[in-house]
Short mmCIF file of C-alpha atoms in Angstrom, two decimals:
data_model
loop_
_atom_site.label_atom_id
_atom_site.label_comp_id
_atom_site.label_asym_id
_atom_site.label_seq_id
_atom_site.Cartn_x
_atom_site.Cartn_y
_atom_site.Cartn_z
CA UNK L 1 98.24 205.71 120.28
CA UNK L 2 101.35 206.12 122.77
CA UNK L 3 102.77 209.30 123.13
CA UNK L 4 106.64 210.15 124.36
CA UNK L 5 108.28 213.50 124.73
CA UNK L 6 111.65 213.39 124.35
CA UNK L 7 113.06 216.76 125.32
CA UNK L 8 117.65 217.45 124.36
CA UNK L 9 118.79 220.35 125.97
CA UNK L 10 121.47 222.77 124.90
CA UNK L 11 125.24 221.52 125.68
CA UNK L 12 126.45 222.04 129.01
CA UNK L 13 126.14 223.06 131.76
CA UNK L 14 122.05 222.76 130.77
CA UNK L 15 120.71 219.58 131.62
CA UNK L 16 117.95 217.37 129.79
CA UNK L 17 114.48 217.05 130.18
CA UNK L 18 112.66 213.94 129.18
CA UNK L 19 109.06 212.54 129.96
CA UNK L 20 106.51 211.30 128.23
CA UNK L 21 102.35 212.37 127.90
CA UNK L 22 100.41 208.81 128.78
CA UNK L 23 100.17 205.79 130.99
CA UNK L 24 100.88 202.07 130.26
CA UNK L 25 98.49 200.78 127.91
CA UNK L 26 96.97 197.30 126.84
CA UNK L 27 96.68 195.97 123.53
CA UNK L 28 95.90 192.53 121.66
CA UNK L 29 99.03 190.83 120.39
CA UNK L 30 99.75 191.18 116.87
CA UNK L 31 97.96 194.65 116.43
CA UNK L 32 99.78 197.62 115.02
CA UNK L 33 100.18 200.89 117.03
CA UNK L 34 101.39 203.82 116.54
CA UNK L 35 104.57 205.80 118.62
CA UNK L 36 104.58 209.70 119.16
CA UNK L 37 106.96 212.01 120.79
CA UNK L 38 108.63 215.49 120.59
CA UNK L 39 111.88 216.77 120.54
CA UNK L 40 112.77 220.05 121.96
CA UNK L 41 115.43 222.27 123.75
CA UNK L 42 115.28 222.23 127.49
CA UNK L 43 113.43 225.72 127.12
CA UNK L 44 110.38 223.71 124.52
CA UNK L 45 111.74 225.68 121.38
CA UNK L 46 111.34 222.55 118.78
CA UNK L 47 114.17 220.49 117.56
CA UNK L 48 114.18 219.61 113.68
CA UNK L 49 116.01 217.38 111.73
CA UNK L 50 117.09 215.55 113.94
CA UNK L 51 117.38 211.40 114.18
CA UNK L 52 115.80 209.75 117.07
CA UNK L 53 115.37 206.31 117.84
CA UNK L 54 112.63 204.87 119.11
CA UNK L 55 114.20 201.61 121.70
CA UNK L 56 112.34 198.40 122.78
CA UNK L 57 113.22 195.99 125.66
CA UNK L 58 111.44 192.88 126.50
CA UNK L 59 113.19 191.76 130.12
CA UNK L 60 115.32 195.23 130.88
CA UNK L 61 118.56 193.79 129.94
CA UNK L 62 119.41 194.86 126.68
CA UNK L 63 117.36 197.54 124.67
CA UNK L 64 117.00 197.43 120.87
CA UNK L 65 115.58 199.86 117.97
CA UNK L 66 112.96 199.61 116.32
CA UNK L 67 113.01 202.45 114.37
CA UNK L 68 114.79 205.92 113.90
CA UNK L 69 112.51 208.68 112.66
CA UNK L 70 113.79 212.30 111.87
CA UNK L 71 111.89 215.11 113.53
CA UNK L 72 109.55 217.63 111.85
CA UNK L 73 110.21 220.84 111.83
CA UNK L 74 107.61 220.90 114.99
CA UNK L 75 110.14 218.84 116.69
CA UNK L 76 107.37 215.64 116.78
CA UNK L 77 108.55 212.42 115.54
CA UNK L 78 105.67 209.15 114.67
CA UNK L 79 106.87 205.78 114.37
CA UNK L 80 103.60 204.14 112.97
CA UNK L 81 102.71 200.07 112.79
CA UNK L 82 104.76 199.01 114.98
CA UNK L 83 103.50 195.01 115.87
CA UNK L 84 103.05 194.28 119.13
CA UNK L 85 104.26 190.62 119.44
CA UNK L 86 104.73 190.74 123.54
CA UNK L 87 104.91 192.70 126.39
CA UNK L 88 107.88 194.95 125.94
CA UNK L 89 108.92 198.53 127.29
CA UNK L 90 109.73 201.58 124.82
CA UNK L 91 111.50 204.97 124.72
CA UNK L 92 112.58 207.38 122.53
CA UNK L 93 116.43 207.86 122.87
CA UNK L 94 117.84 211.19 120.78
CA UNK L 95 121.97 210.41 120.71
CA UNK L 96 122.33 213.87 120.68
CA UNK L 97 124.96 216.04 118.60
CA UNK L 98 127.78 218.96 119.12
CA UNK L 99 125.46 221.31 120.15
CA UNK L 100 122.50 219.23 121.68
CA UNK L 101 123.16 216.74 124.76
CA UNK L 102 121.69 213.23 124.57
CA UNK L 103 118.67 212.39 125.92
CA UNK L 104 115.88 209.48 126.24
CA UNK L 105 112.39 209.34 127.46
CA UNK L 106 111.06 207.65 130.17
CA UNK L 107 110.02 204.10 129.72
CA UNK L 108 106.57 203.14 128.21
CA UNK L 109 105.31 200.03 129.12
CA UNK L 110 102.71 198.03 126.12
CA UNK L 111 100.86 194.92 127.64
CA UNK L 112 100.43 192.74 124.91
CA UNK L 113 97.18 190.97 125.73
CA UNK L 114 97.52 187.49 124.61
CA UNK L 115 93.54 185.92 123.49
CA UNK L 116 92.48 183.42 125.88
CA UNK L 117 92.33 180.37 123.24
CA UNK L 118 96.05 180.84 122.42
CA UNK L 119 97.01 180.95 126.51
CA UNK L 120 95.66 177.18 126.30
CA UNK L 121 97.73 175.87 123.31
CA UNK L 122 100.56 177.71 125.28
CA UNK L 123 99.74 175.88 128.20
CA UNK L 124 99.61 172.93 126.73
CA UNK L 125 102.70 173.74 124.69
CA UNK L 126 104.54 173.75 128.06
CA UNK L 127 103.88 170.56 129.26
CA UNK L 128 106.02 169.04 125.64
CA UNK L 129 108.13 166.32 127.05
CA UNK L 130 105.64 164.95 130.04
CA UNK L 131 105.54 161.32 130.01
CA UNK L 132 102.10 160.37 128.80
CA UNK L 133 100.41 158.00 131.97
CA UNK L 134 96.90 156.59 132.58
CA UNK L 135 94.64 158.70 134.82
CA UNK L 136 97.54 161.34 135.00
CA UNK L 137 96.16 165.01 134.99
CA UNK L 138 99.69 166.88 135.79
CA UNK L 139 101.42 168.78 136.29
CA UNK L 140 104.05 165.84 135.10
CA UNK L 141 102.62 163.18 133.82
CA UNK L 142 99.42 163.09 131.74
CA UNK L 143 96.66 161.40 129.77
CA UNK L 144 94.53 162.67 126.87
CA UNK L 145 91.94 163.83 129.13
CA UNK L 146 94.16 165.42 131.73
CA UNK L 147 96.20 167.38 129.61
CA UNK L 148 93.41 168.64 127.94
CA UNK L 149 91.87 169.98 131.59
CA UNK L 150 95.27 170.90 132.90
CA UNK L 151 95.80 173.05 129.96
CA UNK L 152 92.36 174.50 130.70
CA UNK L 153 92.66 175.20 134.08
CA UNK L 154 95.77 177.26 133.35
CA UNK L 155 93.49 180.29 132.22
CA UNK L 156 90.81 179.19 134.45
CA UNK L 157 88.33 177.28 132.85
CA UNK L 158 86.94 174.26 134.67
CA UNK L 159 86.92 171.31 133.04
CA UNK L 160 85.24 167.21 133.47
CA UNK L 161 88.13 164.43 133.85
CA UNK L 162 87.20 162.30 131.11
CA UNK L 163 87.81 163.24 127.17
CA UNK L 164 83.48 161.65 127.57
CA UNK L 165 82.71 164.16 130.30
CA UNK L 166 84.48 167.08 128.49
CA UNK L 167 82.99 166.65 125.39
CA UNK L 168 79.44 166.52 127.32
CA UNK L 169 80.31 169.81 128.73
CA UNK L 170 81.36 172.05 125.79
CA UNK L 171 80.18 173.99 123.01
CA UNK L 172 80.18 172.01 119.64
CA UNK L 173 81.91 173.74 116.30
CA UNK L 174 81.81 173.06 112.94
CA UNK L 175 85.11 171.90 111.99
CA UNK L 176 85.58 174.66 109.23
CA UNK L 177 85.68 176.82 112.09
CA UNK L 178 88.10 175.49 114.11
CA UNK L 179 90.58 177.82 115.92
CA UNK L 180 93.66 177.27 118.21
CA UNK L 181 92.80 176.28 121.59
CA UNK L 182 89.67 174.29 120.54
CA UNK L 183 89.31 170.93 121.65
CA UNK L 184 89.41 167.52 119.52
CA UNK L 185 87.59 164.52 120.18
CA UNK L 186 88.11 161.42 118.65
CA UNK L 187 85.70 159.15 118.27
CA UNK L 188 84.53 155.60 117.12
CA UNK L 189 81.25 155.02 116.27
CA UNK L 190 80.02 158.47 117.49
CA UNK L 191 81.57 157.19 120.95
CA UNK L 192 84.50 159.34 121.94
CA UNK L 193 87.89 158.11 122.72
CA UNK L 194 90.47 160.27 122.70
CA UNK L 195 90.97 164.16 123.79
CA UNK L 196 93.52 167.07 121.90
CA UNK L 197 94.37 170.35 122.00
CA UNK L 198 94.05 172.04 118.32
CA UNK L 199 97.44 174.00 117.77
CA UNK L 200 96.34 175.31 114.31
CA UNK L 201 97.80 174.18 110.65
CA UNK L 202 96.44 171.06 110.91
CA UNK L 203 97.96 170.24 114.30
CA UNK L 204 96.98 169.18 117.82
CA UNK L 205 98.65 169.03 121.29
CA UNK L 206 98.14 165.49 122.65
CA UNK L 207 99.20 162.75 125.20
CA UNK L 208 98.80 160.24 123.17
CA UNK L 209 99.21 156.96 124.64
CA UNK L 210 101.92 155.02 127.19
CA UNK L 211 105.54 154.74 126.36
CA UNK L 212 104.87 158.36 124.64
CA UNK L 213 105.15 162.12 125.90
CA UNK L 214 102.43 165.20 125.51
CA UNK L 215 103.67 166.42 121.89
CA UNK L 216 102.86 168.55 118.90
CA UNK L 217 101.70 166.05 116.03
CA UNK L 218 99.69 166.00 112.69
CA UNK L 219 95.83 165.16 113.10
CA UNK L 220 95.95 161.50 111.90
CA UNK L 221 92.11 161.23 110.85
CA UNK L 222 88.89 163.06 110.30
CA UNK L 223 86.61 161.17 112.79
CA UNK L 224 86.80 164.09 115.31
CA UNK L 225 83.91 166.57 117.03
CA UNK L 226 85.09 169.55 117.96
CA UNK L 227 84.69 171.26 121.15
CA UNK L 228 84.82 174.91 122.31
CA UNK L 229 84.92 175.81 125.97
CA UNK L 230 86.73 179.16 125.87
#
C-alpha cells in the first residue's frame, strides 16, 4: 500500500502544504495496489467532498489520471487496484476551488519489477530485424544458438554456444508447462537441431536460417524438448 498526503490550504495569502507518508516501493508487474492520501487545510482540519485526482507519469513529460476519488469526510481519499504495468511516478493533484488553493503531492515512484523469464523474451524481442548469420551470437547478426545465449546473457545467465551444448546444460520441462522465456529445441531423431525462445501463445523468438532475420513466428512442429535455465 502507497500512501500520499495531499494537504490545500485556505486561499491566499496561505500557502499549500503537500507531502506524502512512504518511500519508493517495488512491486511485480501486473499486480494491483492500492493508493492512499489525505486532504486537509494547511492547519490539518480535514477537507471533505472534495475531487482529487490521483496523476501517473511514465518518462516526466506529460502526467495523466488515473483516477479521481472524492474525499471522506476524514479528508482521506483510496484509489484501490490500480495495475502496475511499468515503472511510472504518481501524485495526488487536488485542482482546488474558490475557497481552497490547488495543490499536489510529491511524486511517488512504483518500480514495476519485471520476472526474469519475460526480461529474456524482451531481450530477444529487441534483436527483431537482425539478419540471421552462421556462428553469429550478436549483438547484430545471429544464429539459433546465439540469439538464444545473447538473449540470456541480457539478464545474466550464462549460457553454452551451441543449441547441443545449451540443451546439455538446462533444466528439462514438460511441455504442458511451458512458460515465456523457456527455451525450444528442435530435434530429429532425439538429436537437436535448432534453438528458440518461447514467446507464449504458441509462439517462439527465433533466427531461423540465412537470407532470414531473428523474428516472432508460429511453432511449426511438435518435435521439440524444452529447456529451462532461468
Amino acid at each position: 500500500m502507497l500512501t500520499f498526503d495531499s494537504t490545500a490550504a485556505a486561499a491566499s495569502p496561505a500557502k499549500s502544504r503537500t507531502g506524502f507518508y512512504e518511500a519508493s516501493d517495488t512491486v511485480k508487474a501486473g499486480h494491483r495496489i492500492s493508493f492512499r492520501g489525505k486532504l486537509t487545510t494547511a492547519g490539518g482540519t480535514p477537507l471533505g467532498g472534495y475531487k482529487v485526482d490521483l496523476m501517473r507519469t511514465y518518462n516526466g513529460s506529460k502526467w495523466f489520471r488515473v483516477a479521481s476519488p472524492r474525499s471522506y469526510s476524514n479528508g482521506k481519499v483510496s484509489v484501490t487496484n490500480v495495475k502496475i504495468k511499468a515503472t511510472a511516478k504518481y501524485r495526488w493533484v487536488f485542482r482546488g476551488t474558490a475557497k481552497y488553493a490547488k495543490s499536489w503531492s510529491r511524486t511517488q515512484k512504483v518500480v514495476a519489477k519485471v520476472p526474469i523469464n519475460l526480461r529474456i523474451v524482451k531481450a530477444a524481442a529487441a534483436q527483431k530485424g537482425d539478419p540471421y548469420r552462421y556462428g553469429a551470437s550478436g549483438p547484430n547478426s545471429f544464429d539459433c544458438s546465439g540469439l538464444t545465449q545473447y538473449a540470456h546473457k541480457q539478464v545474466g545467465i550464462k549460457l553454452p554456444r551451441t543449441s547441443k551444448q545449451q540443451y546439455s546444460k538446462v533444466r528439462k520441462i514438460s511441455k504442458s508447462y511451458r512458460k515465456p522465456g523457456d527455451l525450444l529445441f528442435f530435434h530429429r531423431g532425439g538429436s537437436v537441431y535448432h534453438a528458440a525462445i518461447y514467446a507464449g501463445n504458441g509462439q517462439m523468438w527465433t533466427a531461423p536460417q540465412s537470407g532470414e532475420s531473428v523474428k516472432k513466428a508460429k511453432i511449426y512442429n511438435s518435435s521439440y524438448y524444452v529447456g529451462r535455465a532461468w
